[in-house]
Amino acid sequence: MRKPESNLLSTLHAREPGETCDSKTEYWHKEHCCLYCQPGTYVLTHCTTPHTLGRCQPCPLGEYAPHNKLEVCRPCTQCRREQVMLSPCWSYVDTECQCQEGYYCATPDCETCQHCSKRCPEGEEILQACNATSNIVCGAPDQGHTSGADSVHLPFLDFGLWILGVFVLIWHCTGGIG
């Protein structure tokens, strides 16, 4: 089965005989290719000559445009009550929000942060603490080890801390580097 020519071209898109757009820097509008506006601006008027820039206008305060063949800027996202702002909205990038401590959301386009679970079912322990993108992970307790619901048991971490402690003790007893 033969794929259409437009699927075979990775960075050039054929539109009419002899007319191609560079998908990284241009977009197709009506009869020809126009250069993208810079991020943080939108297309006020499209180009009238192939492979040129139309008229671009800066986004108004409270709006952004990441890539630009957009004819309007997008409104900035407002973080919800159960979220914290990681980075503010700028004219070229939207606000970045994340669930605050005690909440999580497993989807990238998070609509609602969920409360983290506080404990595991009977006979299981917390293997991974709740974080902004996942709830606690529960599992069977390790044999020979006890851990409370608030701790995470990672055997390799215990060993690594033990080695570090021995190193610090030796370094301290020998007077350090000298």
JSON list of C-alpha atoms in Angstrom, two decimals:
[
{"chain": "A", "resi": 1, "resn": "MET", "atom": "CA", "xyz": [0.00, 0.00, 0.00]},
{"chain": "A", "resi": 2, "resn": "ARG", "atom": "CA", "xyz": [1.45, 3.35, -1.01]},
{"chain": "A", "resi": 3, "resn": "LYS", "atom": "CA", "xyz": [1.42, 6.22, 1.48]},
{"chain": "A", "resi": 4, "resn": "PRO", "atom": "CA", "xyz": [0.41, 9.70, 0.31]},
{"chain": "A", "resi": 5, "resn": "GLU", "atom": "CA", "xyz": [3.33, 11.92, -0.62]},
{"chain": "A", "resi": 6, "resn": "SER", "atom": "CA", "xyz": [2.67, 14.35, 2.29]},
{"chain": "A", "resi": 7, "resn": "ASN", "atom": "CA", "xyz": [3.26, 11.49, 4.78]},
{"chain": "A", "resi": 8, "resn": "LEU", "atom": "CA", "xyz": [6.57, 10.61, 3.14]},
{"chain": "A", "resi": 9, "resn": "LEU", "atom": "CA", "xyz": [8.00, 14.12, 3.44]},
{"chain": "A", "resi": 10, "resn": "SER", "atom": "CA", "xyz": [9.34, 14.85, 6.93]},
{"chain": "A", "resi": 11, "resn": "THR", "atom": "CA", "xyz": [10.17, 18.55, 6.78]},
{"chain": "A", "resi": 12, "resn": "LEU", "atom": "CA", "xyz": [8.85, 19.64, 3.39]},
{"chain": "A", "resi": 13, "resn": "HIS", "atom": "CA", "xyz": [5.16, 19.57, 2.54]},
{"chain": "A", "resi": 14, "resn": "ALA", "atom": "CA", "xyz": [4.16, 19.69, -1.15]},
{"chain": "A", "resi": 15, "resn": "ARG", "atom": "CA", "xyz": [1.01, 21.73, -1.81]},
{"chain": "A", "resi": 16, "resn": "GLU", "atom": "CA", "xyz": [1.03, 22.56, -5.49]},
{"chain": "A", "resi": 17, "resn": "PRO", "atom": "CA", "xyz": [3.51, 21.68, -8.24]},
{"chain": "A", "resi": 18, "resn": "GLY", "atom": "CA", "xyz": [6.74, 23.47, -7.31]},
{"chain": "A", "resi": 19, "resn": "GLU", "atom": "CA", "xyz": [5.37, 24.79, -3.99]},
{"chain": "A", "resi": 20, "resn": "THR", "atom": "CA", "xyz": [6.70, 23.34, -0.71]},
{"chain": "A", "resi": 21, "resn": "CYS", "atom": "CA", "xyz": [6.63, 24.58, 2.87]},
{"chain": "A", "resi": 22, "resn": "ASP", "atom": "CA", "xyz": [9.40, 23.93, 5.35]},
{"chain": "A", "resi": 23, "resn": "SER", "atom": "CA", "xyz": [7.32, 22.57, 8.27]},
{"chain": "A", "resi": 24, "resn": "LYS", "atom": "CA", "xyz": [9.82, 23.91, 10.82]},
{"chain": "A", "resi": 25, "resn": "THR", "atom": "CA", "xyz": [9.60, 27.53, 9.68]},
{"chain": "A", "resi": 26, "resn": "GLU", "atom": "CA", "xyz": [6.53, 27.83, 7.42]},
{"chain": "A", "resi": 27, "resn": "TYR", "atom": "CA", "xyz": [2.82, 27.01, 7.20]},
{"chain": "A", "resi": 28, "resn": "TRP", "atom": "CA", "xyz": [0.40, 26.76, 4.29]},
{"chain": "A", "resi": 29, "resn": "HIS", "atom": "CA", "xyz": [-2.14, 29.56, 3.93]},
{"chain": "A", "resi": 30, "resn": "LYS", "atom": "CA", "xyz": [-4.55, 29.61, 0.98]},
{"chain": "A", "resi": 31, "resn": "GLU", "atom": "CA", "xyz": [-2.23, 29.59, -2.05]},
{"chain": "A", "resi": 32, "resn": "HIS", "atom": "CA", "xyz": [1.32, 29.65, -0.63]},
{"chain": "A", "resi": 33, "resn": "CYS", "atom": "CA", "xyz": [3.72, 29.17, 2.28]},
{"chain": "A", "resi": 34, "resn": "CYS", "atom": "CA", "xyz": [4.10, 31.86, 4.95]},
{"chain": "A", "resi": 35, "resn": "LEU", "atom": "CA", "xyz": [6.80, 32.10, 7.62]},
{"chain": "A", "resi": 36, "resn": "TYR", "atom": "CA", "xyz": [5.67, 31.44, 11.20]},
{"chain": "A", "resi": 37, "resn": "CYS", "atom": "CA", "xyz": [5.42, 34.44, 13.50]},
{"chain": "A", "resi": 38, "resn": "GLN", "atom": "CA", "xyz": [7.78, 34.41, 16.50]},
{"chain": "A", "resi": 39, "resn": "PRO", "atom": "CA", "xyz": [6.50, 32.78, 19.71]},
{"chain": "A", "resi": 40, "resn": "GLY", "atom": "CA", "xyz": [4.69, 35.39, 21.81]},
{"chain": "A", "resi": 41, "resn": "THR", "atom": "CA", "xyz": [3.01, 36.90, 18.76]},
{"chain": "A", "resi": 42, "resn": "TYR", "atom": "CA", "xyz": [0.04, 35.95, 16.58]},
{"chain": "A", "resi": 43, "resn": "VAL", "atom": "CA", "xyz": [-0.78, 36.38, 12.88]},
{"chain": "A", "resi": 44, "resn": "LEU", "atom": "CA", "xyz": [-2.59, 39.65, 12.35]},
{"chain": "A", "resi": 45, "resn": "THR", "atom": "CA", "xyz": [-2.47, 39.25, 8.55]},
{"chain": "A", "resi": 46, "resn": "HIS", "atom": "CA", "xyz": [-1.05, 36.31, 6.61]},
{"chain": "A", "resi": 47, "resn": "CYS", "atom": "CA", "xyz": [1.69, 36.83, 4.04]},
{"chain": "A", "resi": 48, "resn": "THR", "atom": "CA", "xyz": [0.75, 37.69, 0.45]},
{"chain": "A", "resi": 49, "resn": "THR", "atom": "CA", "xyz": [4.08, 36.68, -1.08]},
{"chain": "A", "resi": 50, "resn": "PRO", "atom": "CA", "xyz": [5.30, 33.05, -0.80]},
{"chain": "A", "resi": 51, "resn": "HIS", "atom": "CA", "xyz": [7.99, 32.29, 1.82]},
{"chain": "A", "resi": 52, "resn": "THR", "atom": "CA", "xyz": [7.67, 35.66, 3.56]},
{"chain": "A", "resi": 53, "resn": "LEU", "atom": "CA", "xyz": [6.40, 36.83, 6.93]},
{"chain": "A", "resi": 54, "resn": "GLY", "atom": "CA", "xyz": [2.91, 38.24, 7.30]},
{"chain": "A", "resi": 55, "resn": "ARG", "atom": "CA", "xyz": [2.10, 40.87, 9.89]},
{"chain": "A", "resi": 56, "resn": "CYS", "atom": "CA", "xyz": [2.58, 39.63, 13.46]},
{"chain": "A", "resi": 57, "resn": "GLN", "atom": "CA", "xyz": [1.22, 41.23, 16.62]},
{"chain": "A", "resi": 58, "resn": "PRO", "atom": "CA", "xyz": [2.40, 40.68, 20.24]},
{"chain": "A", "resi": 59, "resn": "CYS", "atom": "CA", "xyz": [0.03, 38.70, 22.47]},
{"chain": "A", "resi": 60, "resn": "PRO", "atom": "CA", "xyz": [-1.94, 40.80, 24.96]},
{"chain": "A", "resi": 61, "resn": "LEU", "atom": "CA", "xyz": [-1.17, 40.50, 28.67]},
{"chain": "A", "resi": 62, "resn": "GLY", "atom": "CA", "xyz": [-2.63, 37.27, 30.07]},
{"chain": "A", "resi": 63, "resn": "GLU", "atom": "CA", "xyz": [-2.36, 35.42, 26.74]},
{"chain": "A", "resi": 64, "resn": "TYR", "atom": "CA", "xyz": [0.35, 33.40, 24.99]},
{"chain": "A", "resi": 65, "resn": "ALA", "atom": "CA", "xyz": [1.23, 31.83, 21.62]},
{"chain": "A", "resi": 66, "resn": "PRO", "atom": "CA", "xyz": [3.85, 29.03, 21.58]},
{"chain": "A", "resi": 67, "resn": "HIS", "atom": "CA", "xyz": [4.00, 28.44, 17.81]},
{"chain": "A", "resi": 68, "resn": "ASN", "atom": "CA", "xyz": [2.69, 30.83, 15.37]},
{"chain": "A", "resi": 69, "resn": "LYS", "atom": "CA", "xyz": [0.31, 30.42, 12.60]},
{"chain": "A", "resi": 70, "resn": "LEU", "atom": "CA", "xyz": [-2.28, 31.21, 15.25]},
{"chain": "A", "resi": 71, "resn": "GLU", "atom": "CA", "xyz": [-4.70, 34.01, 14.46]},
{"chain": "A", "resi": 72, "resn": "VAL", "atom": "CA", "xyz": [-5.38, 34.63, 18.15]},
{"chain": "A", "resi": 73, "resn": "CYS", "atom": "CA", "xyz": [-3.33, 34.07, 21.30]},
{"chain": "A", "resi": 74, "resn": "ARG", "atom": "CA", "xyz": [-4.48, 31.53, 23.88]},
{"chain": "A", "resi": 75, "resn": "PRO", "atom": "CA", "xyz": [-5.56, 32.59, 27.38]},
{"chain": "A", "resi": 76, "resn": "CYS", "atom": "CA", "xyz": [-3.06, 31.78, 30.15]},
{"chain": "A", "resi": 77, "resn": "THR", "atom": "CA", "xyz": [-3.99, 28.91, 32.44]},
{"chain": "A", "resi": 78, "resn": "GLN", "atom": "CA", "xyz": [-4.90, 29.83, 36.01]},
{"chain": "A", "resi": 79, "resn": "CYS", "atom": "CA", "xyz": [-3.67, 27.29, 38.57]},
{"chain": "A", "resi": 80, "resn": "ARG", "atom": "CA", "xyz": [-6.50, 25.83, 40.62]},
{"chain": "A", "resi": 81, "resn": "ARG", "atom": "CA", "xyz": [-6.82, 25.94, 44.41]},
{"chain": "A", "resi": 82, "resn": "GLU", "atom": "CA", "xyz": [-5.14, 22.52, 44.93]},
{"chain": "A", "resi": 83, "resn": "GLN", "atom": "CA", "xyz": [-2.23, 23.41, 42.63]},
{"chain": "A", "resi": 84, "resn": "VAL", "atom": "CA", "xyz": [0.96, 25.42, 42.90]},
{"chain": "A", "resi": 85, "resn": "MET", "atom": "CA", "xyz": [2.50, 27.43, 40.08]},
{"chain": "A", "resi": 86, "resn": "LEU", "atom": "CA", "xyz": [5.85, 26.08, 38.86]},
{"chain": "A", "resi": 87, "resn": "SER", "atom": "CA", "xyz": [6.34, 28.82, 36.26]},
{"chain": "A", "resi": 88, "resn": "PRO", "atom": "CA", "xyz": [4.22, 31.79, 35.23]},
{"chain": "A", "resi": 89, "resn": "CYS", "atom": "CA", "xyz": [2.65, 32.43, 31.85]},
{"chain": "A", "resi": 90, "resn": "TRP", "atom": "CA", "xyz": [4.75, 34.46, 29.44]},
{"chain": "A", "resi": 91, "resn": "SER", "atom": "CA", "xyz": [3.70, 35.62, 26.00]},
{"chain": "A", "resi": 92, "resn": "TYR", "atom": "CA", "xyz": [5.34, 32.52, 24.44]},
{"chain": "A", "resi": 93, "resn": "VAL", "atom": "CA", "xyz": [4.52, 29.77, 27.02]},
{"chain": "A", "resi": 94, "resn": "ASP", "atom": "CA", "xyz": [1.54, 28.86, 29.22]},
{"chain": "A", "resi": 95, "resn": "THR", "atom": "CA", "xyz": [1.52, 28.72, 33.01]},
{"chain": "A", "resi": 96, "resn": "GLU", "atom": "CA", "xyz": [2.91, 25.47, 34.43]},
{"chain": "A", "resi": 97, "resn": "CYS", "atom": "CA", "xyz": [0.89, 24.16, 37.38]},
{"chain": "A", "resi": 98, "resn": "GLN", "atom": "CA", "xyz": [1.36, 21.09, 39.56]},
{"chain": "A", "resi": 99, "resn": "CYS", "atom": "CA", "xyz": [-0.67, 19.46, 42.32]},
{"chain": "A", "resi": 100, "resn": "GLN", "atom": "CA", "xyz": [0.39, 20.73, 45.74]},
{"chain": "A", "resi": 101, "resn": "GLU", "atom": "CA", "xyz": [1.70, 18.43, 48.47]},
{"chain": "A", "resi": 102, "resn": "GLY", "atom": "CA", "xyz": [-0.94, 15.94, 49.57]},
{"chain": "A", "resi": 103, "resn": "TYR", "atom": "CA", "xyz": [-2.51, 15.79, 46.09]},
{"chain": "A", "resi": 104, "resn": "TYR", "atom": "CA", "xyz": [-1.66, 14.02, 42.83]},
{"chain": "A", "resi": 105, "resn": "CYS", "atom": "CA", "xyz": [-2.81, 13.81, 39.22]},
{"chain": "A", "resi": 106, "resn": "ALA", "atom": "CA", "xyz": [-1.73, 10.96, 36.96]},
{"chain": "A", "resi": 107, "resn": "THR", "atom": "CA", "xyz": [-2.64, 12.59, 33.62]},
{"chain": "A", "resi": 108, "resn": "PRO", "atom": "CA", "xyz": [-0.57, 15.27, 31.83]},
{"chain": "A", "resi": 109, "resn": "ASP", "atom": "CA", "xyz": [-3.66, 17.43, 31.12]},
{"chain": "A", "resi": 110, "resn": "CYS", "atom": "CA", "xyz": [-4.72, 17.24, 34.76]},
{"chain": "A", "resi": 111, "resn": "GLU", "atom": "CA", "xyz": [-8.30, 18.36, 35.25]},
{"chain": "A", "resi": 112, "resn": "THR", "atom": "CA", "xyz": [-8.56, 17.61, 38.98]},
{"chain": "A", "resi": 113, "resn": "CYS", "atom": "CA", "xyz": [-5.94, 16.87, 41.62]},
{"chain": "A", "resi": 114, "resn": "GLN", "atom": "CA", "xyz": [-6.87, 13.89, 43.82]},
{"chain": "A", "resi": 115, "resn": "HIS", "atom": "CA", "xyz": [-6.15, 13.59, 47.57]},
{"chain": "A", "resi": 116, "resn": "CYS", "atom": "CA", "xyz": [-3.22, 11.24, 48.25]},
{"chain": "A", "resi": 117, "resn": "SER", "atom": "CA", "xyz": [-4.06, 8.04, 50.10]},
{"chain": "A", "resi": 118, "resn": "LYS", "atom": "CA", "xyz": [-2.75, 8.03, 53.68]},
{"chain": "A", "resi": 119, "resn": "ARG", "atom": "CA", "xyz": [-2.32, 4.28, 54.18]},
{"chain": "A", "resi": 120, "resn": "CYS", "atom": "CA", "xyz": [-2.22, 0.95, 52.42]},
{"chain": "A", "resi": 121, "resn": "PRO", "atom": "CA", "xyz": [-4.66, -1.94, 52.74]},
{"chain": "A", "resi": 122, "resn": "GLU", "atom": "CA", "xyz": [-4.13, -4.35, 55.65]},
{"chain": "A", "resi": 123, "resn": "GLY", "atom": "CA", "xyz": [-1.00, -6.47, 55.15]},
{"chain": "A", "resi": 124, "resn": "GLU", "atom": "CA", "xyz": [0.67, -4.01, 52.71]},
{"chain": "A", "resi": 125, "resn": "GLU", "atom": "CA", "xyz": [3.06, -1.13, 53.22]},
{"chain": "A", "resi": 126, "resn": "ILE", "atom": "CA", "xyz": [3.92, 2.04, 51.29]},
{"chain": "A", "resi": 127, "resn": "LEU", "atom": "CA", "xyz": [6.60, 1.27, 48.71]},
{"chain": "A", "resi": 128, "resn": "GLN", "atom": "CA", "xyz": [6.53, 4.71, 47.09]},
{"chain": "A", "resi": 129, "resn": "ALA", "atom": "CA", "xyz": [5.29, 7.95, 48.63]},
{"chain": "A", "resi": 130, "resn": "CYS", "atom": "CA", "xyz": [2.63, 10.08, 46.96]},
{"chain": "A", "resi": 131, "resn": "ASN", "atom": "CA", "xyz": [3.98, 12.82, 44.68]},
{"chain": "A", "resi": 132, "resn": "ALA", "atom": "CA", "xyz": [2.48, 15.36, 42.25]},
{"chain": "A", "resi": 133, "resn": "THR", "atom": "CA", "xyz": [1.95, 12.73, 39.52]},
{"chain": "A", "resi": 134, "resn": "SER", "atom": "CA", "xyz": [1.10, 9.50, 41.38]},
{"chain": "A", "resi": 135, "resn": "ASN", "atom": "CA", "xyz": [-0.65, 8.23, 44.48]},
{"chain": "A", "resi": 136, "resn": "ILE", "atom": "CA", "xyz": [1.14, 6.03, 47.03]},
{"chain": "A", "resi": 137, "resn": "VAL", "atom": "CA", "xyz": [2.26, 2.63, 45.79]},
{"chain": "A", "resi": 138, "resn": "CYS", "atom": "CA", "xyz": [1.50, -0.24, 48.15]},
{"chain": "A", "resi": 139, "resn": "GLY", "atom": "CA", "xyz": [2.94, -3.71, 48.29]},
{"chain": "A", "resi": 140, "resn": "ALA", "atom": "CA", "xyz": [3.83, -6.66, 50.48]},
{"chain": "A", "resi": 141, "resn": "PRO", "atom": "CA", "xyz": [6.27, -5.83, 53.29]},
{"chain": "A", "resi": 142, "resn": "ASP", "atom": "CA", "xyz": [9.88, -7.03, 52.96]},
{"chain": "A", "resi": 143, "resn": "GLN", "atom": "CA", "xyz": [10.68, -10.07, 55.08]},
{"chain": "A", "resi": 144, "resn": "GLY", "atom": "CA", "xyz": [12.76, -9.27, 58.16]},
{"chain": "A", "resi": 145, "resn": "HIS", "atom": "CA", "xyz": [12.18, -5.52, 57.89]},
{"chain": "A", "resi": 146, "resn": "THR", "atom": "CA", "xyz": [9.57, -3.39, 59.55]},
{"chain": "A", "resi": 147, "resn": "SER", "atom": "CA", "xyz": [8.54, -0.03, 58.27]},
{"chain": "A", "resi": 148, "resn": "GLY", "atom": "CA", "xyz": [5.83, 2.36, 59.28]},
{"chain": "A", "resi": 149, "resn": "ALA", "atom": "CA", "xyz": [3.20, 3.74, 56.93]},
{"chain": "A", "resi": 150, "resn": "ASP", "atom": "CA", "xyz": [5.14, 7.00, 56.65]},
{"chain": "A", "resi": 151, "resn": "SER", "atom": "CA", "xyz": [8.43, 5.46, 55.49]},
{"chain": "A", "resi": 152, "resn": "VAL", "atom": "CA", "xyz": [9.58, 3.96, 52.23]},
{"chain": "A", "resi": 153, "resn": "HIS", "atom": "CA", "xyz": [11.94, 0.97, 52.46]},
{"chain": "A", "resi": 154, "resn": "LEU", "atom": "CA", "xyz": [14.61, 0.74, 49.76]},
{"chain": "A", "resi": 155, "resn": "PRO", "atom": "CA", "xyz": [17.29, -1.86, 50.64]},
{"chain": "A", "resi": 156, "resn": "PHE", "atom": "CA", "xyz": [19.91, -0.42, 48.25]},
{"chain": "A", "resi": 157, "resn": "LEU", "atom": "CA", "xyz": [19.47, 2.99, 49.90]},
{"chain": "A", "resi": 158, "resn": "ASP", "atom": "CA", "xyz": [20.09, 1.46, 53.36]},
{"chain": "A", "resi": 159, "resn": "PHE", "atom": "CA", "xyz": [23.32, -0.14, 52.09]},
{"chain": "A", "resi": 160, "resn": "GLY", "atom": "CA", "xyz": [24.43, 3.08, 50.37]},
{"chain": "A", "resi": 161, "resn": "LEU", "atom": "CA", "xyz": [23.87, 5.09, 53.54]},
{"chain": "A", "resi": 162, "resn": "TRP", "atom": "CA", "xyz": [25.78, 2.47, 55.55]},
{"chain": "A", "resi": 163, "resn": "ILE", "atom": "CA", "xyz": [28.77, 2.71, 53.14]},
{"chain": "A", "resi": 164, "resn": "LEU", "atom": "CA", "xyz": [28.62, 6.51, 53.30]},
{"chain": "A", "resi": 165, "resn": "GLY", "atom": "CA", "xyz": [28.58, 6.38, 57.12]},
{"chain": "A", "resi": 166, "resn": "VAL", "atom": "CA", "xyz": [31.64, 4.10, 57.18]},
{"chain": "A", "resi": 167, "resn": "PHE", "atom": "CA", "xyz": [33.47, 6.42, 54.77]},
{"chain": "A", "resi": 168, "resn": "VAL", "atom": "CA", "xyz": [32.66, 9.51, 56.86]},
{"chain": "A", "resi": 169, "resn": "LEU", "atom": "CA", "xyz": [33.78, 7.71, 60.05]},
{"chain": "A", "resi": 170, "resn": "ILE", "atom": "CA", "xyz": [37.10, 6.67, 58.48]},
{"chain": "A", "resi": 171, "resn": "TRP", "atom": "CA", "xyz": [37.63, 10.14, 57.04]},
{"chain": "A", "resi": 172, "resn": "HIS", "atom": "CA", "xyz": [36.89, 11.75, 60.41]},
{"chain": "A", "resi": 173, "resn": "CYS", "atom": "CA", "xyz": [39.16, 9.35, 62.35]},
{"chain": "A", "resi": 174, "resn": "THR", "atom": "CA", "xyz": [42.09, 9.88, 59.97]},
{"chain": "A", "resi": 175, "resn": "GLY", "atom": "CA", "xyz": [41.81, 13.67, 60.11]},
{"chain": "A", "resi": 176, "resn": "GLY", "atom": "CA", "xyz": [40.40, 14.08, 56.61]},
{"chain": "A", "resi": 177, "resn": "ILE", "atom": "CA", "xyz": [42.46, 14.94, 53.58]},
{"chain": "A", "resi": 178, "resn": "GLY", "atom": "CA", "xyz": [45.67, 16.42, 54.55]}
]
